Coordinates of C-alpha atoms and ligand atoms in Angstrom, one line a residue:
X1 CA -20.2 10.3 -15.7
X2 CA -18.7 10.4 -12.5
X3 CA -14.3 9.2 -11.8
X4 CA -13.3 9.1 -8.5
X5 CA -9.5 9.8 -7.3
X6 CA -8.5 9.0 -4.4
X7 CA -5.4 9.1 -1.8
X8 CA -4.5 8.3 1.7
X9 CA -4.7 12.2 2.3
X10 CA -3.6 15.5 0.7
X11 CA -1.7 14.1 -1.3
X12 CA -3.8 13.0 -4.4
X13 CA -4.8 16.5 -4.7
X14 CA -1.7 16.7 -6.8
X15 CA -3.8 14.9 -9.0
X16 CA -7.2 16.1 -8.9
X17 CA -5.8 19.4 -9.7
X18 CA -4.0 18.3 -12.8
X19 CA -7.2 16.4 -14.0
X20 CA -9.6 19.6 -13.2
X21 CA -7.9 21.2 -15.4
X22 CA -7.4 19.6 -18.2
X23 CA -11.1 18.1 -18.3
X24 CA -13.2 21.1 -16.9
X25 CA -15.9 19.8 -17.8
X26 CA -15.7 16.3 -15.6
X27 CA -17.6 14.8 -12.5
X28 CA -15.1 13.9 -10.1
X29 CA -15.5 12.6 -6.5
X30 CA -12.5 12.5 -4.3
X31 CA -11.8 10.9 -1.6
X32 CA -8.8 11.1 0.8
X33 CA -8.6 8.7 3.9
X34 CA -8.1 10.9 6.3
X35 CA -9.0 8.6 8.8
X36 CA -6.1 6.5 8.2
X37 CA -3.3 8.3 6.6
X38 CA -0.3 7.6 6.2
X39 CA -0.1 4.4 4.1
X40 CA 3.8 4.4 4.0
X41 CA 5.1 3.0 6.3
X42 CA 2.2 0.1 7.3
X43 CA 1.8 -3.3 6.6
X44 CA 0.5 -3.7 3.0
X45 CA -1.9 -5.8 4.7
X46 CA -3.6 -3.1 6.5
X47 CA -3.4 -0.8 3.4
X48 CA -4.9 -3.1 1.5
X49 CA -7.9 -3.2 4.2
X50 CA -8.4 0.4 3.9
X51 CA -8.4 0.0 -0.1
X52 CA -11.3 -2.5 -0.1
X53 CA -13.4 0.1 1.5
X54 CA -12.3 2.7 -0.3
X55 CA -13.2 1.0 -3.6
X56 CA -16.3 -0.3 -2.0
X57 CA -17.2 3.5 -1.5
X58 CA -16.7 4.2 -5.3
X59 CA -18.7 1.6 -6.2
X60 CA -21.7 3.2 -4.2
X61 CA -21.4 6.8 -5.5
X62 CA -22.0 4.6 -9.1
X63 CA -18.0 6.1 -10.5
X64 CA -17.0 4.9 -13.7
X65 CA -13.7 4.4 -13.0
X66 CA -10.8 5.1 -10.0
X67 CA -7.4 6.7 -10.4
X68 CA -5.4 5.6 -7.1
X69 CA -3.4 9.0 -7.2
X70 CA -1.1 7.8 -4.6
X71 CA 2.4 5.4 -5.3
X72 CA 2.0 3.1 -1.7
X73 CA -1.8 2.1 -2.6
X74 CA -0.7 0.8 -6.3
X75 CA 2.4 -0.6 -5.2
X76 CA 0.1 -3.1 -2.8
X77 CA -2.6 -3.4 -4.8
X78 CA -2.8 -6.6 -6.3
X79 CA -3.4 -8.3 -9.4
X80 CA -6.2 -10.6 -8.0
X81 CA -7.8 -7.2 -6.4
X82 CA -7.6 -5.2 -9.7
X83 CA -9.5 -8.4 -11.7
X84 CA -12.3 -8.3 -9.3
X85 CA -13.2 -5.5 -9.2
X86 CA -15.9 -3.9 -12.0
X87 CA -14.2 -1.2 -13.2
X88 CA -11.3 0.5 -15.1
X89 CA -8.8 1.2 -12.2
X90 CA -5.4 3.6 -13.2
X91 CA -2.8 3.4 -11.0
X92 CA 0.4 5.3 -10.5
X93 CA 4.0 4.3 -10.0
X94 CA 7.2 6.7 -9.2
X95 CA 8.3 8.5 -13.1
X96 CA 11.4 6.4 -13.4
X97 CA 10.6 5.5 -17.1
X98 CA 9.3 9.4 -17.7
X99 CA 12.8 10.2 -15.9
X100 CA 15.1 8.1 -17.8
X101 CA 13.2 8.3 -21.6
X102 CA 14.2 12.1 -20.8
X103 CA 17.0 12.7 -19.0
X104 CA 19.2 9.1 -19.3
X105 CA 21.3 11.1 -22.0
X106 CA 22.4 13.1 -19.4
X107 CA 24.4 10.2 -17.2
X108 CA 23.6 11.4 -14.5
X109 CA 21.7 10.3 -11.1
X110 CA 18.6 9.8 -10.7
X111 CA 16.6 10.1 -7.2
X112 CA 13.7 8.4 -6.6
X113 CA 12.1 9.4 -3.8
X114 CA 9.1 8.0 -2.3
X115 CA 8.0 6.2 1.2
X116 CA 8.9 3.1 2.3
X117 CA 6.2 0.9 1.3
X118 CA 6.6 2.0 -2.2
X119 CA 10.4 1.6 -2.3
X120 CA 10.4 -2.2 -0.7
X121 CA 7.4 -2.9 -3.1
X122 CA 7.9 -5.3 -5.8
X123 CA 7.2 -3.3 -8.2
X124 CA 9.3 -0.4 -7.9
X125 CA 11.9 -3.0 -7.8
X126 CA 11.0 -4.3 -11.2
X127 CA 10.7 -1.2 -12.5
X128 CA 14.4 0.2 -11.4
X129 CA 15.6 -3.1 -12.5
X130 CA 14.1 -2.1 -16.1
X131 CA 16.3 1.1 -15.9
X132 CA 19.2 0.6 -14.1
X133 CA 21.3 -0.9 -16.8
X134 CA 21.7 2.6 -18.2
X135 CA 21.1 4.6 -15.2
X136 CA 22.6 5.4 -11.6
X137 CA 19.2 4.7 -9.6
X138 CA 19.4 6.3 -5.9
X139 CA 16.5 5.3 -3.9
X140 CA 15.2 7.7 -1.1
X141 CA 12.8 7.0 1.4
X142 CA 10.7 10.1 2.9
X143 CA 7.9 9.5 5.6
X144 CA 8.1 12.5 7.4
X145 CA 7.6 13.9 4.2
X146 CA 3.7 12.8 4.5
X147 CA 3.1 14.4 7.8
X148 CA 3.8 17.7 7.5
X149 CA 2.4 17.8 4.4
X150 CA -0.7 16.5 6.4
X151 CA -0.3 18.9 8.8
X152 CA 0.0 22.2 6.2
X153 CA 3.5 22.8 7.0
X154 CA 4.9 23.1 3.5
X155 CA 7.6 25.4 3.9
X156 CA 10.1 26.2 7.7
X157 CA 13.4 25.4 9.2
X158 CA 11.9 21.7 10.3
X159 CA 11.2 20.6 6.8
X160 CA 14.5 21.9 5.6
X161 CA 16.3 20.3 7.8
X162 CA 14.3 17.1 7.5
X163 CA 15.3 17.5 3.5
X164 CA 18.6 17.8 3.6
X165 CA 18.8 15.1 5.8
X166 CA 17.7 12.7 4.0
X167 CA 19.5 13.6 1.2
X168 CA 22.6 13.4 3.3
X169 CA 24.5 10.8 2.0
X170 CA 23.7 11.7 -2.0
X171 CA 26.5 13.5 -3.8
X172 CA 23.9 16.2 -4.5
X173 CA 26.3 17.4 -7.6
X174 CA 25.7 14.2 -9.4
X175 CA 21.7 14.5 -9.5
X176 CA 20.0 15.0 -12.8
X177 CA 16.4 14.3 -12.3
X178 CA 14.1 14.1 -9.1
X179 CA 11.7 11.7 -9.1
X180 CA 8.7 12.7 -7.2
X181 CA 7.3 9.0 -6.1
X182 CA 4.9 10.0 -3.3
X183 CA 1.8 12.4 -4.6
X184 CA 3.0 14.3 -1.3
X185 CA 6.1 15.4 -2.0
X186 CA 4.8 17.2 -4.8
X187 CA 3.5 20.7 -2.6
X188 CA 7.8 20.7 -1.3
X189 CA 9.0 21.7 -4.4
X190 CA 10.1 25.2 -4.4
X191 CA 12.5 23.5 -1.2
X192 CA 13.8 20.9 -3.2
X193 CA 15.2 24.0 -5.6
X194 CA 16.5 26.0 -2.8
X195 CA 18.4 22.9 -1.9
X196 CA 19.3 20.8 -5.0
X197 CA 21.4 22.5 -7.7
X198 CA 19.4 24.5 -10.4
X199 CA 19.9 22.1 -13.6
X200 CA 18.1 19.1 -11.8
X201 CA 14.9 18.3 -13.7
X202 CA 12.0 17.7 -11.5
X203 CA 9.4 14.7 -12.5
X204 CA 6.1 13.4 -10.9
X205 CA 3.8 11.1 -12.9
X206 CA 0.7 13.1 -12.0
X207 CA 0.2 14.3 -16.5
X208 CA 0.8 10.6 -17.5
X209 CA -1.9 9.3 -14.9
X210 CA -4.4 11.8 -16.6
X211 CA -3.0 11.6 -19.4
X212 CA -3.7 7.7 -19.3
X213 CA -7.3 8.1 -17.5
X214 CA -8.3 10.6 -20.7
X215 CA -7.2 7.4 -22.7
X216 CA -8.8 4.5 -20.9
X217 CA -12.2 6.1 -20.8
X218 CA -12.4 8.9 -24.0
X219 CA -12.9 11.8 -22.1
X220 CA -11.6 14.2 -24.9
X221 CA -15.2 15.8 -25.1
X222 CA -14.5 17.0 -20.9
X223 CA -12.0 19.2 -22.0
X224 CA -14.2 22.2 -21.8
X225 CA -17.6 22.8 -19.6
X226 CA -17.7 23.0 -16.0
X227 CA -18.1 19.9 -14.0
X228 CA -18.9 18.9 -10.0
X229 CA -16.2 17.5 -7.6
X230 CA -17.5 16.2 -4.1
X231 CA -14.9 15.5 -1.6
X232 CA -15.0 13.1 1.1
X233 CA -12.8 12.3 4.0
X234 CA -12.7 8.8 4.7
X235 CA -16.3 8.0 3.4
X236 CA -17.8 11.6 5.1
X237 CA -18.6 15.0 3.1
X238 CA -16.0 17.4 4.4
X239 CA -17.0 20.5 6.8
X240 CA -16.1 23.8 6.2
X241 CA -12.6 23.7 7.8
X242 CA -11.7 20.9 5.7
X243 CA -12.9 22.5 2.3
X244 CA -10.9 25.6 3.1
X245 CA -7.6 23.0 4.0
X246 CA -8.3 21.7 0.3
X247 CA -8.8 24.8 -1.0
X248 CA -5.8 25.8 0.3
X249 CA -3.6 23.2 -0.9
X250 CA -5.0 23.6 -4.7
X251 CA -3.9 27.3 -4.7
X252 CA -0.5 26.2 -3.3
X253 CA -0.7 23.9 -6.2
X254 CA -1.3 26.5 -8.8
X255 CA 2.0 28.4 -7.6
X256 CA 3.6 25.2 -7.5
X257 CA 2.3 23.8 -11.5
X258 CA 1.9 27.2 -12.7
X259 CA -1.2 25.9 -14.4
Ligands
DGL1 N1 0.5 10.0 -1.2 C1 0.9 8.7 -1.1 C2 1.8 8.2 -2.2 O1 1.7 8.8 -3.3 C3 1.2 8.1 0.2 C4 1.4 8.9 1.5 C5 1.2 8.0 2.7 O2 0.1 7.9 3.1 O3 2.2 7.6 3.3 O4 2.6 7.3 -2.0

């Protein structure tokens, strides 16, 4: 049985390393649309283009179900889309709800960051609605965010900068918890810590994703074995330059899980 992940790039990766190892023993297929990334900051209408082939894909390689690891695609994925199509498909959102069922005791802010699709999406709106009764909600949009990560610049003066720029108008003091709303942002953390002061919890949504897949389709029994991943850019199987560029981003991802 065969689940395929996909993103809009590098980012998903975040995911496919947290579901590698918990089920070892899985078939996975991922896919990252290379070809097209970034997704945050284009019409959802155009996304939403690039998702119909991308599920159309999955379909072909005969998966039995697709984890969107990426925020932007869920957030224009629609209801109608989701019906019609065959098979189980687990989305992701920004941790707000992981970030304030842990952290709300603490009163303190919380940052979502994320790109700007997923922040004017409807249903990030809903969802800070939900939690901003009881919590200061500060929402931070980060494009550039996506293209370095894209081009492998994970750490250097630029990104700094482009960091603390962004977070240029957020009492930094008043942050609790980070919320990490883009599967990209996920390979910056050991900046955000340099930068942000050291009680602020950090939160992506990549365990609950798995955590949830694991549920929807009883894959208990992959927790041990050794299963296949094929990876595909945008529909092709990757060269040898682009397996090493994965490679390379699951080791960073090792340092930056510890797992
Ligand atoms: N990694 C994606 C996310 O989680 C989006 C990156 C992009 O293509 O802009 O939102």
């Amino acid at each position: 049985m065969k689940i395929g992940i996909f993103d809009s790039g590098i980012g998903g990766l975040s995911v496919y390393h947290r579901a590698r190892k918990t089920l070892p023993g899985a078939d996975f297929i991922y896919y990252a649309d290379e070809k097209n990334v970034p997704y945050g900051q284009k019409p959802p209408e155009t996304v939403r283009g690039y998702l119909k082939d991308i599920f159309g894909f999955m379909l072909e390689k005969d998966v039995k179900a697709v984890v969107v690891a990426c925020n932007t695609a869920t957030s224009v994925l629609s209801k109608q889309f989701r019906e019609s199509f065959s098979l189980p498909i687990i989305g992701m959102e920004p941790a707000v709800k992981k970030a304030a069922d842990l952290y709300s005791a603490e009163k303190k802010t919380i940052v979502v960051a994320a790109t700007p699709n997923t922040i004017k999406g409807d249903k990030l709106k809903r969802l800070v609605q939900r939690y901003s009764e009881d919590n200061d909600i500060v929402l931070l949009p980060m494009p550039h965010l996506v293209d370095f990560a894209e081009k492998g610049v994970f750490d250097g003066e630029q990104v700094r900068e482009y960091i603390k720029n962004c977070l240029a108008e957020v009492d930094l003091s008043k942050i609790g918890t980070y919320v990490l709303g883009c599967t990209h942002f996920n390979y910056f953390k050991k900046i955000y810590t340099d930068i942000l002061p050291h009680s602020v919890h950090y939160v992506d949504g990549n365990e609950g994703t798995v955590n949830q897949l694991i549920r929807v389709m009883k894959l208990d029994s992959f927790r041990q074995g050794e299963g296949k991943t094929e990876f595909y850019f945008s529909g092709r199987k990757i060269d040898a330059a682009e397996k090493e560029k994965i490679d390379n981003c699951l080791k960073l991802l090792d340092e930056v899980y510890n797992i």
